[in-house]
Structures are given as C-alpha cells and as structure tokens.
PDB file of C-alpha atoms and ligand atoms in Angstrom:
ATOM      1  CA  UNK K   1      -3.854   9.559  12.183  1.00 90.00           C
ATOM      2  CA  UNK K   2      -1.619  10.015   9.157  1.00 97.00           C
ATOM      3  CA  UNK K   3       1.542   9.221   9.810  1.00 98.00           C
ATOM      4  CA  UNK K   4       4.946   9.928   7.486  1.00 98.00           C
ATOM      5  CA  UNK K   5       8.088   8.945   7.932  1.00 98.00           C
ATOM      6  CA  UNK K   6      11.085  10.734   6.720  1.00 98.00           C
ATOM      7  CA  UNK K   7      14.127   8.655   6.405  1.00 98.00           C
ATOM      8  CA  UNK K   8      17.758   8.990   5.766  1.00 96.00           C
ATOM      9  CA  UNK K   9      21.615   9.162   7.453  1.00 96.00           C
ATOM     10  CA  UNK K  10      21.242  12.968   8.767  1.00 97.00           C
ATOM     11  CA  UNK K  11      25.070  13.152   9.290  1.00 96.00           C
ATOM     12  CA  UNK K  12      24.499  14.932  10.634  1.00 97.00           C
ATOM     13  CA  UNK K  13      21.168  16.655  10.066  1.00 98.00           C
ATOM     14  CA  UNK K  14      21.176  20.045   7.840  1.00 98.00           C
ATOM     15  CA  UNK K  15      19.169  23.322   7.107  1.00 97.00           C
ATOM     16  CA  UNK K  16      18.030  21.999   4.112  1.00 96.00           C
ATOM     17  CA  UNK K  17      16.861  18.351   6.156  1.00 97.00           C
ATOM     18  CA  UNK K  18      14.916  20.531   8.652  1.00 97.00           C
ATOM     19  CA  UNK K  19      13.270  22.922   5.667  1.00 97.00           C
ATOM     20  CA  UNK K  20      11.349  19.339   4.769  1.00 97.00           C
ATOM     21  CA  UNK K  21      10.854  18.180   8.396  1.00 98.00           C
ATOM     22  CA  UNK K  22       8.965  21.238   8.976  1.00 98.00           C
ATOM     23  CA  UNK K  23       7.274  21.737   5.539  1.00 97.00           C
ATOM     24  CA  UNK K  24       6.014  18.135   6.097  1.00 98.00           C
ATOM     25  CA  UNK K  25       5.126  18.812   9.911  1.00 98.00           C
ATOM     26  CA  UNK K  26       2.421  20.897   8.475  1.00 98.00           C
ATOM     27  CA  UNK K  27       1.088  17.744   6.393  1.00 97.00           C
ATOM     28  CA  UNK K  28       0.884  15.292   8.235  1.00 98.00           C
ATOM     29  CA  UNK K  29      -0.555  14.526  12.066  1.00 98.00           C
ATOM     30  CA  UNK K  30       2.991  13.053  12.909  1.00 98.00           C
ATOM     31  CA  UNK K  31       6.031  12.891  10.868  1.00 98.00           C
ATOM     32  CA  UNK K  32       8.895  10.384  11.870  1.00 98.00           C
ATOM     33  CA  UNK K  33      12.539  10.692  11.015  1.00 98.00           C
ATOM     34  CA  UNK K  34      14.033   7.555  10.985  1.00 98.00           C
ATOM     35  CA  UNK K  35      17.394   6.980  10.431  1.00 97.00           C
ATOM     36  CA  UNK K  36      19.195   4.053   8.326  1.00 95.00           C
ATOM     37  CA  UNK K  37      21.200   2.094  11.039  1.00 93.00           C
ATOM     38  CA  UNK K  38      22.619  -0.597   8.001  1.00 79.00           C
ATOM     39  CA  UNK K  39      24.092   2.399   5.677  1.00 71.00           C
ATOM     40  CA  UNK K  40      26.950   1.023   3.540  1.00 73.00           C
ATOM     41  CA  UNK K  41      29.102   4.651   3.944  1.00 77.00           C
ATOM     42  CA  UNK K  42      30.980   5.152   7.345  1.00 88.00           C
ATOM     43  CA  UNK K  43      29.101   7.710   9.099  1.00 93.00           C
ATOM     44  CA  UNK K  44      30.750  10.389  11.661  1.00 95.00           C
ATOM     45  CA  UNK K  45      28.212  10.595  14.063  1.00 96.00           C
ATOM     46  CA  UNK K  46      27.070   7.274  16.019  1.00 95.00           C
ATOM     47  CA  UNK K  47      23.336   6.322  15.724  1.00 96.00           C
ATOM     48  CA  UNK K  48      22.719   7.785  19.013  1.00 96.00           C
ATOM     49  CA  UNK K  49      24.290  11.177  18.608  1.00 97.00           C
ATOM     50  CA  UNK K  50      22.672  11.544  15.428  1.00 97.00           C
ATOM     51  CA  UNK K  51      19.383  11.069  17.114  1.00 97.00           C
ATOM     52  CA  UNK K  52      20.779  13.537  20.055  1.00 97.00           C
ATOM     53  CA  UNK K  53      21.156  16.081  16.864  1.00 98.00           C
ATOM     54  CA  UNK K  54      17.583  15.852  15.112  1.00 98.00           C
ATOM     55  CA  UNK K  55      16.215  15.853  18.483  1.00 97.00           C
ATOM     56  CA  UNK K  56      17.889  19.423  19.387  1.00 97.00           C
ATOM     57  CA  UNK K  57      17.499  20.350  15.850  1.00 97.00           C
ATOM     58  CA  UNK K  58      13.430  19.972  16.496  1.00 97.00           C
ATOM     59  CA  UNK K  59      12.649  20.904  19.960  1.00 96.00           C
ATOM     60  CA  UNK K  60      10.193  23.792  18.643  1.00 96.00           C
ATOM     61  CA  UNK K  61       7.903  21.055  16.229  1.00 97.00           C
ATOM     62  CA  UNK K  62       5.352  19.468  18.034  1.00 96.00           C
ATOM     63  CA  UNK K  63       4.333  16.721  15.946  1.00 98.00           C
ATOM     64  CA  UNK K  64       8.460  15.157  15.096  1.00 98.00           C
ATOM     65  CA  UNK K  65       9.209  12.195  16.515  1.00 98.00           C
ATOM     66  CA  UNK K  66      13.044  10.903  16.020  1.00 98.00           C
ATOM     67  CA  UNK K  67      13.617   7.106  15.584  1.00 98.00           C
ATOM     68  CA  UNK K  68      15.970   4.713  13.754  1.00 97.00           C
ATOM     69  CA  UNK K  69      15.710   1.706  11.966  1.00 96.00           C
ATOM     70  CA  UNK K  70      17.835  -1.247  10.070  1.00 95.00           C
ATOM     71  CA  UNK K  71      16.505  -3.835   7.294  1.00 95.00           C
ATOM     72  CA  UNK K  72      13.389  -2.636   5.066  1.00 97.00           C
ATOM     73  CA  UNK K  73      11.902   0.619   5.164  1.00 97.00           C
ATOM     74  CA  UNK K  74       8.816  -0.467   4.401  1.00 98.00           C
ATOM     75  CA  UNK K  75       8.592  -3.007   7.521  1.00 98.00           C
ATOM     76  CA  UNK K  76       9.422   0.087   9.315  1.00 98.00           C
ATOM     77  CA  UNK K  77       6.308   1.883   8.124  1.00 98.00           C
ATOM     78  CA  UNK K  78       3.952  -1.195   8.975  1.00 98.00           C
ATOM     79  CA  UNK K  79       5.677  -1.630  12.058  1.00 98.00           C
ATOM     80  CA  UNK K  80       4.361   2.361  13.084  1.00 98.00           C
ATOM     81  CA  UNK K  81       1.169   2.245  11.072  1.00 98.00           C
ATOM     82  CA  UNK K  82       2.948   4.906   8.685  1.00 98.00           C
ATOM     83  CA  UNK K  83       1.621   5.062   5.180  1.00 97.00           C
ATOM     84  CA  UNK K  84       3.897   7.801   3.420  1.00 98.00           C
ATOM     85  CA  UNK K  85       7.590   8.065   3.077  1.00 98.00           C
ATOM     86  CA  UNK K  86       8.793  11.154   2.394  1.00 98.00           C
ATOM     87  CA  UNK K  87      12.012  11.939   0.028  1.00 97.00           C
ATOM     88  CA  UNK K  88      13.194  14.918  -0.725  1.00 95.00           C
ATOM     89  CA  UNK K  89      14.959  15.716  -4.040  1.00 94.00           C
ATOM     90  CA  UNK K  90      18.008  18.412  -4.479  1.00 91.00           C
ATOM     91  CA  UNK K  91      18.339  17.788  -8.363  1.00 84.00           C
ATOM     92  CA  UNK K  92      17.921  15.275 -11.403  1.00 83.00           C
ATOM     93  CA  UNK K  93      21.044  13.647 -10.038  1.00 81.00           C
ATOM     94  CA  UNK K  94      18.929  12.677  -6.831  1.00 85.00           C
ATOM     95  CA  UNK K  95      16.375  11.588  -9.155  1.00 90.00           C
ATOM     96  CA  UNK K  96      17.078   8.155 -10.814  1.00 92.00           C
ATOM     97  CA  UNK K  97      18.173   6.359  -7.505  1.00 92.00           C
ATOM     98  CA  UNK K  98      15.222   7.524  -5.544  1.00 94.00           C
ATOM     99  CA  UNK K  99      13.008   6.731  -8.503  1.00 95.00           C
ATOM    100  CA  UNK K 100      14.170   3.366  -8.334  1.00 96.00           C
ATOM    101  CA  UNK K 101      13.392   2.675  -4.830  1.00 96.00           C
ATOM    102  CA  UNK K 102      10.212   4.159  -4.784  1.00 97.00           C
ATOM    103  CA  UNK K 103       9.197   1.909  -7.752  1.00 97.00           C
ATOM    104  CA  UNK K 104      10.678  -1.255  -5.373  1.00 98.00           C
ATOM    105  CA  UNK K 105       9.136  -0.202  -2.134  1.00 98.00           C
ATOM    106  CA  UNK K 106       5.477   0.057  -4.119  1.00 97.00           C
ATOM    107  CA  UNK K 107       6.195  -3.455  -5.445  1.00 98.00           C
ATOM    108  CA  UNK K 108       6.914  -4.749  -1.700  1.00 98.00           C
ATOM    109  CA  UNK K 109       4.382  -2.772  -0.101  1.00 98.00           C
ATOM    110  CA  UNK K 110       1.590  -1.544  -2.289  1.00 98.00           C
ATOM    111  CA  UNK K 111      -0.386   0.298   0.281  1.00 97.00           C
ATOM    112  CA  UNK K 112       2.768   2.535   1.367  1.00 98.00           C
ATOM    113  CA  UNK K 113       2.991   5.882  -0.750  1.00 98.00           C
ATOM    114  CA  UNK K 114       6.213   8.206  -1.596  1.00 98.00           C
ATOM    115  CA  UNK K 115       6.066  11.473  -1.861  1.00 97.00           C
ATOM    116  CA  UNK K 116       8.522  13.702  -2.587  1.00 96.00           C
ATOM    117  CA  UNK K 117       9.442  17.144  -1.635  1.00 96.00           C
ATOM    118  CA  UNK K 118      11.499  19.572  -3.618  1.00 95.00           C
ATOM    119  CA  UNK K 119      13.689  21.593  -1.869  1.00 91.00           C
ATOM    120  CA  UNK K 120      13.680  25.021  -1.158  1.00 93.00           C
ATOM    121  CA  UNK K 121      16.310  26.686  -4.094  1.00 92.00           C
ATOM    122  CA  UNK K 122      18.389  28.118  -1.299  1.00 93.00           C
ATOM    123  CA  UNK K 123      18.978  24.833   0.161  1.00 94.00           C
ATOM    124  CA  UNK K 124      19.349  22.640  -3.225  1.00 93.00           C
ATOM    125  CA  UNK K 125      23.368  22.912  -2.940  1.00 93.00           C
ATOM    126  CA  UNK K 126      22.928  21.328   0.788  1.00 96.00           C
ATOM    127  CA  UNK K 127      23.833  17.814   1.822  1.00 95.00           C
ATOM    128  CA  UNK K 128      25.596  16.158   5.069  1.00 96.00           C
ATOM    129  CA  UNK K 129      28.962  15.509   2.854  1.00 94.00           C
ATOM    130  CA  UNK K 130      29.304  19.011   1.885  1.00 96.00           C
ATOM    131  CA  UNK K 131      28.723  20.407   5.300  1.00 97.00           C
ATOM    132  CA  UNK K 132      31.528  17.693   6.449  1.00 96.00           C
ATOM    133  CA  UNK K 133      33.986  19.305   4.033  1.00 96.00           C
ATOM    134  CA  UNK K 134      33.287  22.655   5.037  1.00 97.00           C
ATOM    135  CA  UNK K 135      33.503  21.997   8.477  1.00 97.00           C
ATOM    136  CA  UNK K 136      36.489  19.836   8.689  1.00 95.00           C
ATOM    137  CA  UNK K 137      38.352  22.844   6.561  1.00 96.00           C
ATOM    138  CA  UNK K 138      37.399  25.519   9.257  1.00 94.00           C
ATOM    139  CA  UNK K 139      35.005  27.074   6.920  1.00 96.00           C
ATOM    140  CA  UNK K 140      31.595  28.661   8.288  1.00 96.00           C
ATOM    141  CA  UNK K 141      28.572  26.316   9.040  1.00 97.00           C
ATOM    142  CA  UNK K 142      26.609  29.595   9.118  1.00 94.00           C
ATOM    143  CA  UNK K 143      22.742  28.727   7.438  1.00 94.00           C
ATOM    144  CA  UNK K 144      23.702  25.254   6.607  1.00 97.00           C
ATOM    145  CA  UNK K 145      22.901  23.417   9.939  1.00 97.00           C
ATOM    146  CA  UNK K 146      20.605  24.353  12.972  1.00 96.00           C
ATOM    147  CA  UNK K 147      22.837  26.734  15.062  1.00 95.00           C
ATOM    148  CA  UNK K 148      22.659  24.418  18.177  1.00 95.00           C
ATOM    149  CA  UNK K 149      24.588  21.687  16.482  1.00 97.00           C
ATOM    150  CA  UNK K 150      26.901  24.129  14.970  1.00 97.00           C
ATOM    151  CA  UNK K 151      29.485  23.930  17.513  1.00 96.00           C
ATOM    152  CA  UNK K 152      28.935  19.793  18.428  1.00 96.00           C
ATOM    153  CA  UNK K 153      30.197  19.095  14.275  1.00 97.00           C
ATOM    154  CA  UNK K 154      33.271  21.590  14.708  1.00 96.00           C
ATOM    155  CA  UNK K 155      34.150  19.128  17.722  1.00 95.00           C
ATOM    156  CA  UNK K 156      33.907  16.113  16.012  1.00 95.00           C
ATOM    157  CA  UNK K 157      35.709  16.767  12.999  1.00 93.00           C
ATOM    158  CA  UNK K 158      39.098  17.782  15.119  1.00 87.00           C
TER     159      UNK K 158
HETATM  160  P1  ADP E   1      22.579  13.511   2.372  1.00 94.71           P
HETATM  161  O1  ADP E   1      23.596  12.685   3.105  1.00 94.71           O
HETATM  162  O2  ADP E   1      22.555  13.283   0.883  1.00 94.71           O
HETATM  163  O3  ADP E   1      22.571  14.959   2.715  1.00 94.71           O
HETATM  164  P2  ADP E   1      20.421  11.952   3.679  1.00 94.71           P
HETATM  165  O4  ADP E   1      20.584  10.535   3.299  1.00 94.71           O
HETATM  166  O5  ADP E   1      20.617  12.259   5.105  1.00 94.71           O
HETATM  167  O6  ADP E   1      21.192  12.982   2.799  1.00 94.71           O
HETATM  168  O7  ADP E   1      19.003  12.492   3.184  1.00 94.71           O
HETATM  169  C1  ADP E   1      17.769  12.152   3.665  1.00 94.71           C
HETATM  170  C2  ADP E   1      16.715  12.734   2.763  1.00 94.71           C
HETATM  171  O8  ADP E   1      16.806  14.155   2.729  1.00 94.71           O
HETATM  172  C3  ADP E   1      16.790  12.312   1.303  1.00 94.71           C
HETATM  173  O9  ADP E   1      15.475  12.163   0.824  1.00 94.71           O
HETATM  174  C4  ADP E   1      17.473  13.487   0.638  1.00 94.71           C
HETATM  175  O10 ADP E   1      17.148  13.580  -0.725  1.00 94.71           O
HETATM  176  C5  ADP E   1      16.887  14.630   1.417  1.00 94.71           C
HETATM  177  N1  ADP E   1      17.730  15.831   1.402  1.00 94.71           N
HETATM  178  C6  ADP E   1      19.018  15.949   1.775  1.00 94.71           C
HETATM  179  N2  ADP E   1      19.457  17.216   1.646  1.00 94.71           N
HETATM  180  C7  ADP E   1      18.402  17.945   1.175  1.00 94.71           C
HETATM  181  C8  ADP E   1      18.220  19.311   0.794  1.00 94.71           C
HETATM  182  N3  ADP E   1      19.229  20.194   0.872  1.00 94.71           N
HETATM  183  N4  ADP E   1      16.995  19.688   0.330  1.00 94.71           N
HETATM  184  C9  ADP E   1      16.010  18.777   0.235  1.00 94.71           C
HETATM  185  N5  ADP E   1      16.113  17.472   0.557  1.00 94.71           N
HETATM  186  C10 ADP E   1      17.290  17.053   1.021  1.00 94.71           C
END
C-alpha cells in the first residue's frame, strides 16, 4: 500500500488544506493527516478539536485517515509504514523553510520522499492565521473553510 502523510497545525483546517487532502487522496492508497502536537506557536484549537475538525472536514474521502503526532516526522512515517510526506507550497516565501526540512528529513531518513503540491491559485492567499483574523473581526469565512466548521471557529474566537 502506499501510504502519505500530510502534516501540519490545521488551525484550524482550511479550503485550501482540503484542496491537497483530496488532490492527494487520488494518489495515494491512504493519505494521513497528522498533526504537530510540539508546535512552538499557541494554537486556538486543542489537539483533539482539531482532529474533531479534519475529521468533519473529510467525512466524504474514503481513503483520509486523521492522526497526530509529537517529536520527528520521520519516526512518524516509519512508525505507519508511510513513505511520502506531502507539503504543500502557497509561494516562494513557503519555499526556503520547507526546502530546508525536506533536505534534513532525507538526511535522517533516506528512504522517506517529499513531495510537494502547489496550490490551487484560488487558494494561494489561504492559511489558518488569515482565516483567524478574518474570523475574529466578524468578517465572512465564506470559501475559505469547509462550511461545517464555519460556525464551530466563529464560536471560538468570541
Ligand atoms: P498554515 O498555518 O500556514 O495555514 P499548516 O501548518 O497547517 O499551515 O499547513 C500544513 C501544510 O499545508 C503545509 O505544507 C502548508 O504549506 C500547506 N498549506 C497551507 N495552506 C495552504 C494553501 N492555501 N494551499 C496549499 N497548501 C497549503
């Protein structure tokens, strides 16, 4: 089976998070999303909700599976018998960082593969901080996050 994980905070998850999940659904026998339980920035959704999120966020893709993990990605991978990681990339600004730990997680784990993803151009202005901002200043979440979650950020943010 070849198995991809997808990792990152999803905090929460976006339109432009789910336009990869599904592109790379059609890739790959099983794609995991795996969010980063050590992340440095102070997230506003706890582990678990975030999970809660994806999960409604995915209900209609067969082949997602929604997990978590803390210390290296790449034990993560071994750990599931996962071979790619995906990344996907908004802009050159994205770029340097994720080349960097793409170049570190080869020289941990040689057998483990990135790939990245572009986005899609109507999502490349997308990420969870943004949709934050919007949100917390009453603006519309309309088209940037799955409509079932749309009301759950609204609540957390007041
Ligand atoms: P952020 O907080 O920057 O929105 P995450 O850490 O949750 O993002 O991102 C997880 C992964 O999803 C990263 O590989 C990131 O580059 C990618 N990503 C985030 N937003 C988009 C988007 N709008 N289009 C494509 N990829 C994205």
């Amino acid at each position: 089976m070849n198995i991809a994980v997808y990792p990152g905070s999803f905090d929460p998850v976006t339109n432009g998070h789910l336009d990869i999940i599904k592109r790379a659904s059609d890739i790959f026998d099983k794609v995991i999303i795996s969010i980063l339980e050590n992340n440095s920035k102070e997230p506003l959704f706890t582990v678990e909700e975030r999970i809660e999120l994806l999960k409604r966020s995915t209900s209609d893709i067969q082949n997602v599976v929604i997990d978590s993990f803390s210390g290296l990605l790449v034990n993560f991978l071994r750990e599931k018998n996962a071979r790619v990681i995906i990344k996907g990339l908004r802009a050159v600004s994205d770029f340097e960082y994720e080349f960097q730990m793409a170049l570190m997680n080869s020289k941990l784990a040689p057998e483990i593969e990135t790939l990245f993803m572009m986005t899609s151009s109507k999502y490349s202005y997308l990420s969870s901080s943004i949709v934050k901002e919007v949100a917390k200043h009453g603006g519309s979440l309309n088209e940037l996050v799955p409509e079932e979650i749309v009301g759950e950020i609204y609540k957390k943010v007041n």
